[in-house]
JSON list of C-alpha atoms in Angstrom, two decimals:
[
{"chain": "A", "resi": 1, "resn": "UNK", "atom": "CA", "xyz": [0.00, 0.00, 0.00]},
{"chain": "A", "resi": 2, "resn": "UNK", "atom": "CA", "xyz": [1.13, 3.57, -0.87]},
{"chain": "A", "resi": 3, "resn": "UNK", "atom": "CA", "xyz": [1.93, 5.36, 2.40]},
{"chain": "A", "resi": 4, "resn": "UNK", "atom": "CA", "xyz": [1.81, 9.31, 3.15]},
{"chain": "A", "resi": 5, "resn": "UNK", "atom": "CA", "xyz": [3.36, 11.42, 5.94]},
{"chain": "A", "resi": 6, "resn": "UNK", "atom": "CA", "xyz": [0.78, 11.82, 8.46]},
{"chain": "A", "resi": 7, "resn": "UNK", "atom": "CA", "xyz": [2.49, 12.71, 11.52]},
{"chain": "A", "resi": 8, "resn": "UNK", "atom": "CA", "xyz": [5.68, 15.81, 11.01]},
{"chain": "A", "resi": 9, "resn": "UNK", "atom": "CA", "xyz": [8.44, 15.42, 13.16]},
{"chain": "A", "resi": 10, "resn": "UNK", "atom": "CA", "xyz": [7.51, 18.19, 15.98]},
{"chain": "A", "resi": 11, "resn": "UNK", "atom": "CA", "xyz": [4.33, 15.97, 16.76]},
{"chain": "A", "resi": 12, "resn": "UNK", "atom": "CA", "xyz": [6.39, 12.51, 16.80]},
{"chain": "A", "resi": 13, "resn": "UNK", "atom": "CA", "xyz": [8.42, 14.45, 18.99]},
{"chain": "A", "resi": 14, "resn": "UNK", "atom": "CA", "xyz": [5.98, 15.81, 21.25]},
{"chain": "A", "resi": 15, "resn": "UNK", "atom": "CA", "xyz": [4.81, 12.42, 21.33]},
{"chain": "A", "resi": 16, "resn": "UNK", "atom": "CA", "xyz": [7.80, 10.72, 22.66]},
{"chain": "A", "resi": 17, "resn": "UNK", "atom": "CA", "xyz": [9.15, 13.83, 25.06]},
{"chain": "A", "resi": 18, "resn": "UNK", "atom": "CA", "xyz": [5.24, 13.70, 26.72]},
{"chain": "A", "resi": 19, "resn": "UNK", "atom": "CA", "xyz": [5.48, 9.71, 27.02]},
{"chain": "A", "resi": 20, "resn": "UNK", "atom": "CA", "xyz": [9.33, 10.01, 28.52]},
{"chain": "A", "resi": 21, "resn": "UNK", "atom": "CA", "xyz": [8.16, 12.50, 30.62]},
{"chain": "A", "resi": 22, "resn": "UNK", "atom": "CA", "xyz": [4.61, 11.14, 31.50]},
{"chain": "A", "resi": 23, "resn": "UNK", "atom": "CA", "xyz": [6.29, 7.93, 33.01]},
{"chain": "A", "resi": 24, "resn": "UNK", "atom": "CA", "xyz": [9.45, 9.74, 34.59]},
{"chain": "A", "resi": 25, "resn": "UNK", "atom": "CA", "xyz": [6.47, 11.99, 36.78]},
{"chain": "A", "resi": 26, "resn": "UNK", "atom": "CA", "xyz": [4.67, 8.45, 37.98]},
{"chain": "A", "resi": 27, "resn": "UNK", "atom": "CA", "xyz": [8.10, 7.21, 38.59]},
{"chain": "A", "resi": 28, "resn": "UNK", "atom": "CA", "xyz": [9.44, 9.79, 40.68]},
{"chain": "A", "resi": 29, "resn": "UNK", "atom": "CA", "xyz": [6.13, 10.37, 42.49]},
{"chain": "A", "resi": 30, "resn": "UNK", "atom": "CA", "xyz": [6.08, 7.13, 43.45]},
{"chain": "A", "resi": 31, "resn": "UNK", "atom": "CA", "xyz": [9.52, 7.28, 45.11]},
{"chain": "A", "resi": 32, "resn": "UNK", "atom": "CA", "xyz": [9.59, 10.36, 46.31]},
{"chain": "A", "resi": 33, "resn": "UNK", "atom": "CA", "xyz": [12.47, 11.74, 48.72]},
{"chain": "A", "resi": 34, "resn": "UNK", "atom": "CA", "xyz": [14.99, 13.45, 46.52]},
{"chain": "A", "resi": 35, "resn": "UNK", "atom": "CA", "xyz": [13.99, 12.68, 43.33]},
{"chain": "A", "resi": 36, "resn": "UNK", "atom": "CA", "xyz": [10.41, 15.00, 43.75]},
{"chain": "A", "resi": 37, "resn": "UNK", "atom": "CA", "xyz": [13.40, 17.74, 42.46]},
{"chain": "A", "resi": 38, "resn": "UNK", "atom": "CA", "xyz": [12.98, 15.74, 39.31]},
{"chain": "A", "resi": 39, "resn": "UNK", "atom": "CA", "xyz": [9.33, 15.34, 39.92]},
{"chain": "A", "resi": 40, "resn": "UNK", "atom": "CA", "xyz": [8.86, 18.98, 39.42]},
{"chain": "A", "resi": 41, "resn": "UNK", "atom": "CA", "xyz": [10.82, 19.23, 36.52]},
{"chain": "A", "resi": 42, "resn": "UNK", "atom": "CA", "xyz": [8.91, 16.42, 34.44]},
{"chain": "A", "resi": 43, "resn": "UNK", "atom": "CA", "xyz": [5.82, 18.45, 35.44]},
{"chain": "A", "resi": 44, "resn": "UNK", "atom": "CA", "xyz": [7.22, 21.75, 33.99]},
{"chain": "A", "resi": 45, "resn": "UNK", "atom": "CA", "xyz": [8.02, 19.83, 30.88]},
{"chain": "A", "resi": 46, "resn": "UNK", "atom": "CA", "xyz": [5.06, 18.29, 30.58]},
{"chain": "A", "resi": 47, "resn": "UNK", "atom": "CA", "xyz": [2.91, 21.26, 30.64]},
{"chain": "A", "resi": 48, "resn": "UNK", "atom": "CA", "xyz": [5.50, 23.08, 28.13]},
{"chain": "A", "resi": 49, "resn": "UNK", "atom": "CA", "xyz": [4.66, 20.41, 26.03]},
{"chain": "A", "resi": 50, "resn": "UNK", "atom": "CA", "xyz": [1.23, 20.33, 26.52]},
{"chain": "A", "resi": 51, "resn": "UNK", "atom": "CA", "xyz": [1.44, 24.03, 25.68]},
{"chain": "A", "resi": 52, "resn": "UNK", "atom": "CA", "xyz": [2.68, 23.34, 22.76]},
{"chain": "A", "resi": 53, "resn": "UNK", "atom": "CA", "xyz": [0.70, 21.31, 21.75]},
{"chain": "A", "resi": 54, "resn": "UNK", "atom": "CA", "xyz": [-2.75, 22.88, 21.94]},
{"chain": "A", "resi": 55, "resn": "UNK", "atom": "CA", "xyz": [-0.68, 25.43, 19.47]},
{"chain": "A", "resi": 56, "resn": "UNK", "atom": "CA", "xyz": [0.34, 22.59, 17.03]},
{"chain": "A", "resi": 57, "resn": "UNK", "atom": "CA", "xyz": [-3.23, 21.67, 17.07]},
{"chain": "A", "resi": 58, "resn": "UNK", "atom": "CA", "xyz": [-3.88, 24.79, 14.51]},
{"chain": "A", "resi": 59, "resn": "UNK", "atom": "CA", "xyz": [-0.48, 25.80, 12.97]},
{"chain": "A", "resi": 60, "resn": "UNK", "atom": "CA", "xyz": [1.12, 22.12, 12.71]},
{"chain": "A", "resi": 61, "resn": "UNK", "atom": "CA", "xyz": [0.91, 19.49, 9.66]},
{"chain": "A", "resi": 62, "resn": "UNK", "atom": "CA", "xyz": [-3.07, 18.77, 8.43]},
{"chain": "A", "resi": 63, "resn": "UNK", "atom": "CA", "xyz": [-3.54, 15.20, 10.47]},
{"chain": "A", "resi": 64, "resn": "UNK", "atom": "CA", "xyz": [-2.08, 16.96, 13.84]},
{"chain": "A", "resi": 65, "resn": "UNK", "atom": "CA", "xyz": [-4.68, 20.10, 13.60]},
{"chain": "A", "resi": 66, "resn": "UNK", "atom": "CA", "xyz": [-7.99, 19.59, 15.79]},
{"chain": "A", "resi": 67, "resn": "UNK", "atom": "CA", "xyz": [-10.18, 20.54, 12.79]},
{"chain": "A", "resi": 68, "resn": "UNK", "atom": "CA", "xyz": [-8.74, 17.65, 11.35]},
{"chain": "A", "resi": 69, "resn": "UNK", "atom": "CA", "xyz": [-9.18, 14.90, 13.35]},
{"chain": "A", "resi": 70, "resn": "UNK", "atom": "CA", "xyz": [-11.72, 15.73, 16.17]},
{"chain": "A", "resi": 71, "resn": "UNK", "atom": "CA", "xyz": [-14.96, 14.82, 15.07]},
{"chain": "A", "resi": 72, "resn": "UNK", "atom": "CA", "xyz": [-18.89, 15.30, 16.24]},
{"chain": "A", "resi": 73, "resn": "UNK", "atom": "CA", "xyz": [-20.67, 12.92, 18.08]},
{"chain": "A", "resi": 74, "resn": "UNK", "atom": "CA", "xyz": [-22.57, 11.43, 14.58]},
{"chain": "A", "resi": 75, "resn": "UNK", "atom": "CA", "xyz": [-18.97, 10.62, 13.07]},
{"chain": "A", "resi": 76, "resn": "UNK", "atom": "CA", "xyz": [-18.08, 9.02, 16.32]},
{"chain": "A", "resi": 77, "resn": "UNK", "atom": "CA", "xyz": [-21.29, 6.62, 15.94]},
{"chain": "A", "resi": 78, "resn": "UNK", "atom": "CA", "xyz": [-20.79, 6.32, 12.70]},
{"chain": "A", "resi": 79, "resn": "UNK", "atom": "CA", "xyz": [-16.97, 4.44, 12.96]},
{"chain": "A", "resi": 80, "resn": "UNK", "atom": "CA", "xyz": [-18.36, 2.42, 15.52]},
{"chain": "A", "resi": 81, "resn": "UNK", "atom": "CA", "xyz": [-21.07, 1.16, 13.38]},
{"chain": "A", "resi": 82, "resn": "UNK", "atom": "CA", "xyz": [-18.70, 0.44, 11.11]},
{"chain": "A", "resi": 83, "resn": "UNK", "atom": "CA", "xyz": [-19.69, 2.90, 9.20]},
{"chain": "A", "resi": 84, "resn": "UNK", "atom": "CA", "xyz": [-16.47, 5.20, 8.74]},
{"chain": "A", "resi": 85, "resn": "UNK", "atom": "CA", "xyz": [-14.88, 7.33, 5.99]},
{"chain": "A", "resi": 86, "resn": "UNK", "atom": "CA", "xyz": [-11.74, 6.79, 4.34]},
{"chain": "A", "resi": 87, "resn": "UNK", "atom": "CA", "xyz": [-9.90, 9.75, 6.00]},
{"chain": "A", "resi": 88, "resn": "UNK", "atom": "CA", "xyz": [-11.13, 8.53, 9.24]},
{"chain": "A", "resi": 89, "resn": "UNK", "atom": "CA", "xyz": [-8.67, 5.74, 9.22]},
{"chain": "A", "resi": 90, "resn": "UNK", "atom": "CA", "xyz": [-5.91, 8.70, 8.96]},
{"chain": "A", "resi": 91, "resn": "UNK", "atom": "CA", "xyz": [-4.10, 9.65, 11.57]},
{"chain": "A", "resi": 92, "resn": "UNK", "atom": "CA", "xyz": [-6.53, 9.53, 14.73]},
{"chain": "A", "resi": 93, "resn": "UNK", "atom": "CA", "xyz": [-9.76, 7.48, 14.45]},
{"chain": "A", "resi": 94, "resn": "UNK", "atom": "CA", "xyz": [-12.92, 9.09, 15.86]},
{"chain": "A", "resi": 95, "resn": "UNK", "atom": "CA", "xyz": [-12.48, 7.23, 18.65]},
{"chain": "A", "resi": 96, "resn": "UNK", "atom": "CA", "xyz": [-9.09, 7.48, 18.87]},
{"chain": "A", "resi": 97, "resn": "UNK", "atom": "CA", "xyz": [-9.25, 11.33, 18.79]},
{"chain": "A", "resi": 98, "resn": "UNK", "atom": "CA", "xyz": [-11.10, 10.99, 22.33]},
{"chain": "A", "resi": 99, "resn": "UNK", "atom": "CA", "xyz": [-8.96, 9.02, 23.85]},
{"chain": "A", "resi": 100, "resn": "UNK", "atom": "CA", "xyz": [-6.08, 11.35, 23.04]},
{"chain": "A", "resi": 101, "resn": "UNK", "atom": "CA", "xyz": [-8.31, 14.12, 24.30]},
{"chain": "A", "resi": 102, "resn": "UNK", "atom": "CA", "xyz": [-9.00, 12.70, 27.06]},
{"chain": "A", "resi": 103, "resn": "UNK", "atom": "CA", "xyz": [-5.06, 11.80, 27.87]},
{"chain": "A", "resi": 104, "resn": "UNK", "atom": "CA", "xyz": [-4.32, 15.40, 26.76]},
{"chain": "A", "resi": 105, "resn": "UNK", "atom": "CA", "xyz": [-7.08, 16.99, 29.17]},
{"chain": "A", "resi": 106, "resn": "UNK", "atom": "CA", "xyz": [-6.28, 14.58, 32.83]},
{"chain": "A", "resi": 107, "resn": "UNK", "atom": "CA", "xyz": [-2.48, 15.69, 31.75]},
{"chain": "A", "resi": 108, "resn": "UNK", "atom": "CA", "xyz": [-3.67, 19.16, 32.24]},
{"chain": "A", "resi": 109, "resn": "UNK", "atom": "CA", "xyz": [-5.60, 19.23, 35.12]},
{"chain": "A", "resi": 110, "resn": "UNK", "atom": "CA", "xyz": [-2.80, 16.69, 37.19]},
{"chain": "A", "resi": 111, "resn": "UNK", "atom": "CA", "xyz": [-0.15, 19.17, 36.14]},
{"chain": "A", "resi": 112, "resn": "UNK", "atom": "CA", "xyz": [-2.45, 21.99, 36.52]},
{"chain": "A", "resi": 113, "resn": "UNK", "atom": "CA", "xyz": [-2.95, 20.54, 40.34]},
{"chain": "A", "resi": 114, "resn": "UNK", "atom": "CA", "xyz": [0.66, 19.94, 40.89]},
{"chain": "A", "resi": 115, "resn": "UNK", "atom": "CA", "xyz": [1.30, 23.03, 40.70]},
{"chain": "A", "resi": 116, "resn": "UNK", "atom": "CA", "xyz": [-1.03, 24.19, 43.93]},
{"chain": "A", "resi": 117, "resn": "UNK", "atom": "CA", "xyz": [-0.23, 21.16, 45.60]},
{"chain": "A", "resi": 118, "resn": "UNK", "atom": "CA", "xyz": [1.38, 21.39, 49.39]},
{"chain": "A", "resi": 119, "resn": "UNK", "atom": "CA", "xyz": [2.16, 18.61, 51.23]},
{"chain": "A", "resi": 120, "resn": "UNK", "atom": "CA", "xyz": [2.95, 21.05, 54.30]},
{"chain": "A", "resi": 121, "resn": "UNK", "atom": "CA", "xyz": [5.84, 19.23, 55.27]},
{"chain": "A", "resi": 122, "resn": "UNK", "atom": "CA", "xyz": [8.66, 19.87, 52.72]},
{"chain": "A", "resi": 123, "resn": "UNK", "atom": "CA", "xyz": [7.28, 20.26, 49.39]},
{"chain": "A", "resi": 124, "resn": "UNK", "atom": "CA", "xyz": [4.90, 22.90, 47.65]},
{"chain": "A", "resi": 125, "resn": "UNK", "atom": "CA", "xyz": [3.91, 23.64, 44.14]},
{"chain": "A", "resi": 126, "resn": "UNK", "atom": "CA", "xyz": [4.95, 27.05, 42.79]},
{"chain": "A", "resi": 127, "resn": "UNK", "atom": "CA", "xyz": [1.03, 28.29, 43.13]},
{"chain": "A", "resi": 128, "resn": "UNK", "atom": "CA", "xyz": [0.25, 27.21, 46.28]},
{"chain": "A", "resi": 129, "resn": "UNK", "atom": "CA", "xyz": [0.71, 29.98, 48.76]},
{"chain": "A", "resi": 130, "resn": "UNK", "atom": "CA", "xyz": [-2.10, 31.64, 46.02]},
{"chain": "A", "resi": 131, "resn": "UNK", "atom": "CA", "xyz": [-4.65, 29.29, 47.44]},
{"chain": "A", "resi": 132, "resn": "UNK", "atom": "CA", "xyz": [-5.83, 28.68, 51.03]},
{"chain": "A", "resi": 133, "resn": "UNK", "atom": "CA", "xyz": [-4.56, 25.98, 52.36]},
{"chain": "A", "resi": 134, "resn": "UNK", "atom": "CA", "xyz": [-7.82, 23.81, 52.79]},
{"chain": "A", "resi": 135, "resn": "UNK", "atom": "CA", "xyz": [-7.80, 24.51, 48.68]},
{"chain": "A", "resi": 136, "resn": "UNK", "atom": "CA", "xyz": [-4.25, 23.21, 48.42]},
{"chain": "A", "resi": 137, "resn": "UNK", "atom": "CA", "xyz": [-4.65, 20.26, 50.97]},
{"chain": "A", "resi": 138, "resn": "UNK", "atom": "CA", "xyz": [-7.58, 19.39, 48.45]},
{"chain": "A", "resi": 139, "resn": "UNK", "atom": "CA", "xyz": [-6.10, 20.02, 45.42]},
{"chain": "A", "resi": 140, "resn": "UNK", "atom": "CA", "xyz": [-3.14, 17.62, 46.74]},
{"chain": "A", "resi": 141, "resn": "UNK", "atom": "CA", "xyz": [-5.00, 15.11, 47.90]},
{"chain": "A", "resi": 142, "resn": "UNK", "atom": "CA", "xyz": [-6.53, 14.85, 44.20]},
{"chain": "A", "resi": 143, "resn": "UNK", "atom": "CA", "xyz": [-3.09, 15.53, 42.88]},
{"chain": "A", "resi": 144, "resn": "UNK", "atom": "CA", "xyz": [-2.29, 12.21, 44.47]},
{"chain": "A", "resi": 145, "resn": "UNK", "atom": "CA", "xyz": [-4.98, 10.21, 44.35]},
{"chain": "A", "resi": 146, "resn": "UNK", "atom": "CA", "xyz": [-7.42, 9.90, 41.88]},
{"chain": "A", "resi": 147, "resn": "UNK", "atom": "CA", "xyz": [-5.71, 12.61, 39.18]},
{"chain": "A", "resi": 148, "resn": "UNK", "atom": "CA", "xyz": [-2.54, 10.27, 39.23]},
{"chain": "A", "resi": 149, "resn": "UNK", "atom": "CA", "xyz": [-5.03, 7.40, 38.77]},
{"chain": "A", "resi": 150, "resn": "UNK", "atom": "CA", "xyz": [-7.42, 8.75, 36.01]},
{"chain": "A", "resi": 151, "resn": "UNK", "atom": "CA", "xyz": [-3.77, 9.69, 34.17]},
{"chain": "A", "resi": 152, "resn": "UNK", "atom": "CA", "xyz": [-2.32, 5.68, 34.71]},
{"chain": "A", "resi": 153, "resn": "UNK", "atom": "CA", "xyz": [-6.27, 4.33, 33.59]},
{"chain": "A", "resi": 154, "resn": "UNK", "atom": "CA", "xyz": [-5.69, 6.65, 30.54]},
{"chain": "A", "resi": 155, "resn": "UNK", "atom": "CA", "xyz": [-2.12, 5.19, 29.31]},
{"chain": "A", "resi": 156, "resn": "UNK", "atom": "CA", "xyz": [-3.24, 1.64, 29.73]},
{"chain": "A", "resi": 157, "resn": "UNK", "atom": "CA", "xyz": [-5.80, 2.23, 27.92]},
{"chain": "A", "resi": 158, "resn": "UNK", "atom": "CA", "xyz": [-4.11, 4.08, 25.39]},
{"chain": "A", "resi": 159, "resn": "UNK", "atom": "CA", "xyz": [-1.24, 1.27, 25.30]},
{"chain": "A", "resi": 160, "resn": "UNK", "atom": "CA", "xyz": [-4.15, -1.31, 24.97]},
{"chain": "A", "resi": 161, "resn": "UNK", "atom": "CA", "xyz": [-5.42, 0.70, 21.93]},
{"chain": "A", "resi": 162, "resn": "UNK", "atom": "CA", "xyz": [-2.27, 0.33, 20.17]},
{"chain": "A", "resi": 163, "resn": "UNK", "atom": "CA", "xyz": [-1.97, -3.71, 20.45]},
{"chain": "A", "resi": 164, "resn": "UNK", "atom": "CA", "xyz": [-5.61, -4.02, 19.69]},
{"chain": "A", "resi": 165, "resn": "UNK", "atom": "CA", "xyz": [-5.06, -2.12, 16.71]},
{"chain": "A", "resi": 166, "resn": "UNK", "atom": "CA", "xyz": [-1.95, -4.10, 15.78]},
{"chain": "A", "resi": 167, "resn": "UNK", "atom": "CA", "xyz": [-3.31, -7.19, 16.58]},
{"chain": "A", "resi": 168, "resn": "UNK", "atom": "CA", "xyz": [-6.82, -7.24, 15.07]},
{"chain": "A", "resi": 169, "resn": "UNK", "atom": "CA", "xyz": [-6.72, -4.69, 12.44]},
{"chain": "A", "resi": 170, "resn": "UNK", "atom": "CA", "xyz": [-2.79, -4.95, 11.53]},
{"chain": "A", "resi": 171, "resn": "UNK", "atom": "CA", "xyz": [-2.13, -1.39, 12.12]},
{"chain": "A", "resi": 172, "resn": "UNK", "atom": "CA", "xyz": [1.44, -0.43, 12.88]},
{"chain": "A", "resi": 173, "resn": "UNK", "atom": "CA", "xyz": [0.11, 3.03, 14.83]},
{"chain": "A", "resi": 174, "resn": "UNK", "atom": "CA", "xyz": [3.79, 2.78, 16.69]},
{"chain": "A", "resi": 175, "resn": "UNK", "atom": "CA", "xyz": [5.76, 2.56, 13.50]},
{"chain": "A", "resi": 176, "resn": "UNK", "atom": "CA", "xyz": [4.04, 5.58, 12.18]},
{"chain": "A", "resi": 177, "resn": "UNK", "atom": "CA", "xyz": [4.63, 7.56, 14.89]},
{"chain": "A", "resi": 178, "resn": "UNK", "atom": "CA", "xyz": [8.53, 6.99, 14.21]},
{"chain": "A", "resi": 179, "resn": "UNK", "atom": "CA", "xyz": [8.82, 7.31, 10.94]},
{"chain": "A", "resi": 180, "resn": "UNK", "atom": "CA", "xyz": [5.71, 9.72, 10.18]},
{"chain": "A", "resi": 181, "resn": "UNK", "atom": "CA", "xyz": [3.93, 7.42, 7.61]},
{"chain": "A", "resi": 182, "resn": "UNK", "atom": "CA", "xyz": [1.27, 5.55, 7.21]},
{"chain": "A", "resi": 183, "resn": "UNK", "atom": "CA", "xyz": [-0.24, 2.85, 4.96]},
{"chain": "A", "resi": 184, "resn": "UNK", "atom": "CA", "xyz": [-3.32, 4.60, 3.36]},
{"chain": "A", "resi": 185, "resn": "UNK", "atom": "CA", "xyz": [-5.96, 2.91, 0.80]},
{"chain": "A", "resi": 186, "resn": "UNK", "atom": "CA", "xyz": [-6.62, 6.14, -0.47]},
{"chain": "A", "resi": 187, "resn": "UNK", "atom": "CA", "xyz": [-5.76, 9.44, -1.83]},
{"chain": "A", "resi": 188, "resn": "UNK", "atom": "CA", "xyz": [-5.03, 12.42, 0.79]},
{"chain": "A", "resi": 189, "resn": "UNK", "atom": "CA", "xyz": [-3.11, 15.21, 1.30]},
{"chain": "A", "resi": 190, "resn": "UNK", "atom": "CA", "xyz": [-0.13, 14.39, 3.22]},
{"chain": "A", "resi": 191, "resn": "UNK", "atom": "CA", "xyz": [0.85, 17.17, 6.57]},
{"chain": "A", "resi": 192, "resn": "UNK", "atom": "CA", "xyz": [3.60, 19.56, 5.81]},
{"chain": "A", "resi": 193, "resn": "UNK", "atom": "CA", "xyz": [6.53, 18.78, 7.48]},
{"chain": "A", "resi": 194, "resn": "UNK", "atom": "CA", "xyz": [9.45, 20.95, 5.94]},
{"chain": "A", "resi": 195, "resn": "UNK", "atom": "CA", "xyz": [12.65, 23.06, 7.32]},
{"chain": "A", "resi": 196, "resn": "UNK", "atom": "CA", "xyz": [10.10, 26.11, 7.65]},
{"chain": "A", "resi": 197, "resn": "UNK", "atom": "CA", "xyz": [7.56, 23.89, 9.95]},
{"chain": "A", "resi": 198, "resn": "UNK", "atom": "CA", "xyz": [10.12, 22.61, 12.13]},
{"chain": "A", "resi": 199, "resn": "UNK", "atom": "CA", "xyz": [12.02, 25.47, 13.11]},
{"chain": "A", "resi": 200, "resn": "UNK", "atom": "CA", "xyz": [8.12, 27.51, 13.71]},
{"chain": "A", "resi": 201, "resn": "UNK", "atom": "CA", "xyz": [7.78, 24.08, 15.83]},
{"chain": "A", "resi": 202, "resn": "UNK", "atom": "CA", "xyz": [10.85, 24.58, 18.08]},
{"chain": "A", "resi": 203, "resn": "UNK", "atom": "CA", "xyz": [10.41, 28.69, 18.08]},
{"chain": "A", "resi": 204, "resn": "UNK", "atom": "CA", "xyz": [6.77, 27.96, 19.29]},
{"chain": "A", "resi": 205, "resn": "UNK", "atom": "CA", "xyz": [8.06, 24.83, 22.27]},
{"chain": "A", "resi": 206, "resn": "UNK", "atom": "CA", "xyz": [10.55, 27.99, 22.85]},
{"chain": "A", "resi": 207, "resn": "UNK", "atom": "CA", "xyz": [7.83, 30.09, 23.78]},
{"chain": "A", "resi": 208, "resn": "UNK", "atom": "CA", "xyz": [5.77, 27.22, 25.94]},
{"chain": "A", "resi": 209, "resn": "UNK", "atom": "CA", "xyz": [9.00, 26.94, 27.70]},
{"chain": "A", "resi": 210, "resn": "UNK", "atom": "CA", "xyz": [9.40, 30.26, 28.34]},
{"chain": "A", "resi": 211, "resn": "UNK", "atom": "CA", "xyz": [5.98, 31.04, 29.35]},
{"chain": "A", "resi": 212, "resn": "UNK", "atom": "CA", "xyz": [6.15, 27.69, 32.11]},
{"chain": "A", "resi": 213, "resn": "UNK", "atom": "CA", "xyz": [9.38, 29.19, 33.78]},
{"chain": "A", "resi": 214, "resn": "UNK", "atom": "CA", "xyz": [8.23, 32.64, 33.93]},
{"chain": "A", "resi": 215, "resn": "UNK", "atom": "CA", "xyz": [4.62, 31.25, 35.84]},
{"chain": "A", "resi": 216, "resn": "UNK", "atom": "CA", "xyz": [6.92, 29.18, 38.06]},
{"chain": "A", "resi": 217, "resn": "UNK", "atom": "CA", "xyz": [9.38, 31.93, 38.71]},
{"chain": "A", "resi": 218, "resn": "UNK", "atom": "CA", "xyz": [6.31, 34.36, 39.48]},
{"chain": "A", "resi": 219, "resn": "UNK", "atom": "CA", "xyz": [4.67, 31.55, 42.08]},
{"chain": "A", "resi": 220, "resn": "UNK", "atom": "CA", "xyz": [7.78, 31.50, 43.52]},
{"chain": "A", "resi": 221, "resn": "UNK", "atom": "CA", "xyz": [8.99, 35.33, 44.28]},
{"chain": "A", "resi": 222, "resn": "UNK", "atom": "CA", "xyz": [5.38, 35.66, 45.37]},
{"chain": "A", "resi": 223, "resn": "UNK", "atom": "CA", "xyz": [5.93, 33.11, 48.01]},
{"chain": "A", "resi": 224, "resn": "UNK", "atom": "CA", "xyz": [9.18, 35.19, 48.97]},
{"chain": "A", "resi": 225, "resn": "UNK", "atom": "CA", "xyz": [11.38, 32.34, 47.82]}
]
């Protein structure tokens, strides 16, 4: 089968950096002590990336924009009824495009979170002397508990996708997102993914990066740290 680029390289990036990261915040969380210095970190990343991200979602190649792959409830029905288009089966399904959605979202709100959180012992979130501290021993509590778990539920089930998908539908969906290609049955137009688009991609991750330090650094002095 002919194949076309569907994913650019900023997107398989983000992809990979946000999975890295993703598991190097559960990891750390989990052990705590020292390495909550590197807990913070992977959250800053993650929301630069998740910054990023929501930009790419209108300025990056065709099958990464929202327009392009998010889809109304009656297209959503209509792949599960088997009852799909051809460019549905480009890039993110229907279905697929709530899952990632979904990830995407929980990512936002437990970093979001993290960022208020206060165990009032010997760590605290750049935000949370802006909240009272019955707000931040809630928002930490959630930050621990259930936000953590709704993000774990997510990857499983978004790691489950991908073998179902390679198993019963032979669909390489990891290959793709290496390479940037896919196996398509029909005509489309591919996503740009030139010299230009790449270096817009790393000017704009620039910014998100930017913007992430600058809201920590502002938590921070107004703590008096």
């Amino acid at each position: 089968m002919p194949t076309l680029r569907v994913w650019d390289l900023p997107t398989r990036l983000f992809h990979w950096a946000l999975a890295l990261s993703v598991i190097g915040l559960v990891v750390t969380g989990n052990v705590g002590g020292s390495w909550m210095n590197w807990h913070f970190r992977f959250g800053y990343t993650v929301l630069a990336l998740l910054i990023f991200r929501v930009v790419w979602g209108f300025v990056g190649g065709r099958w990464s924009r929202f327009s392009t792959f998010v889809r109304g409830p009656g297209e959503v029905l209509a792949y599960l009824r088997g009852k799909s288009r051809s460019e549905h089966h480009i890039g993110h399904n229907p279905l697929g495009a709530l899952s990632v959605l979904a990830l995407l979202t929980m990512l936002a709100v437990q970093v979001g979170t993290g960022l208020f959180a206060d165990d009032e012992i010997a760590l605290a979130g750049p935000l949370a002397t802006l909240v009272s501290s019955d707000m931040a021993g809630s928002i930490t509590r959630y930050h621990k508990g259930l936000g953590k778990l709704f993000v774990i539920l997510l990857v499983v089930l978004h790691l489950a996708a991908i073998v179902f998908y390679r198993l019963f539908r032979q669909k390489r969906l990891v290959r793709a997102m290496i390479s940037g290609d896919q196996e398509v049955s029909a005509n489309a137009e591919p996503s740009r993914d030139s010299a230009g688009t790449r270096w817009l991609a790393l000017a704009l991750f620039a910014l998100a990066a930017v913007a992430v330090y600058a809201l920590v650094d502002f938590g921070y002095a107004a703590a008096g740290y």
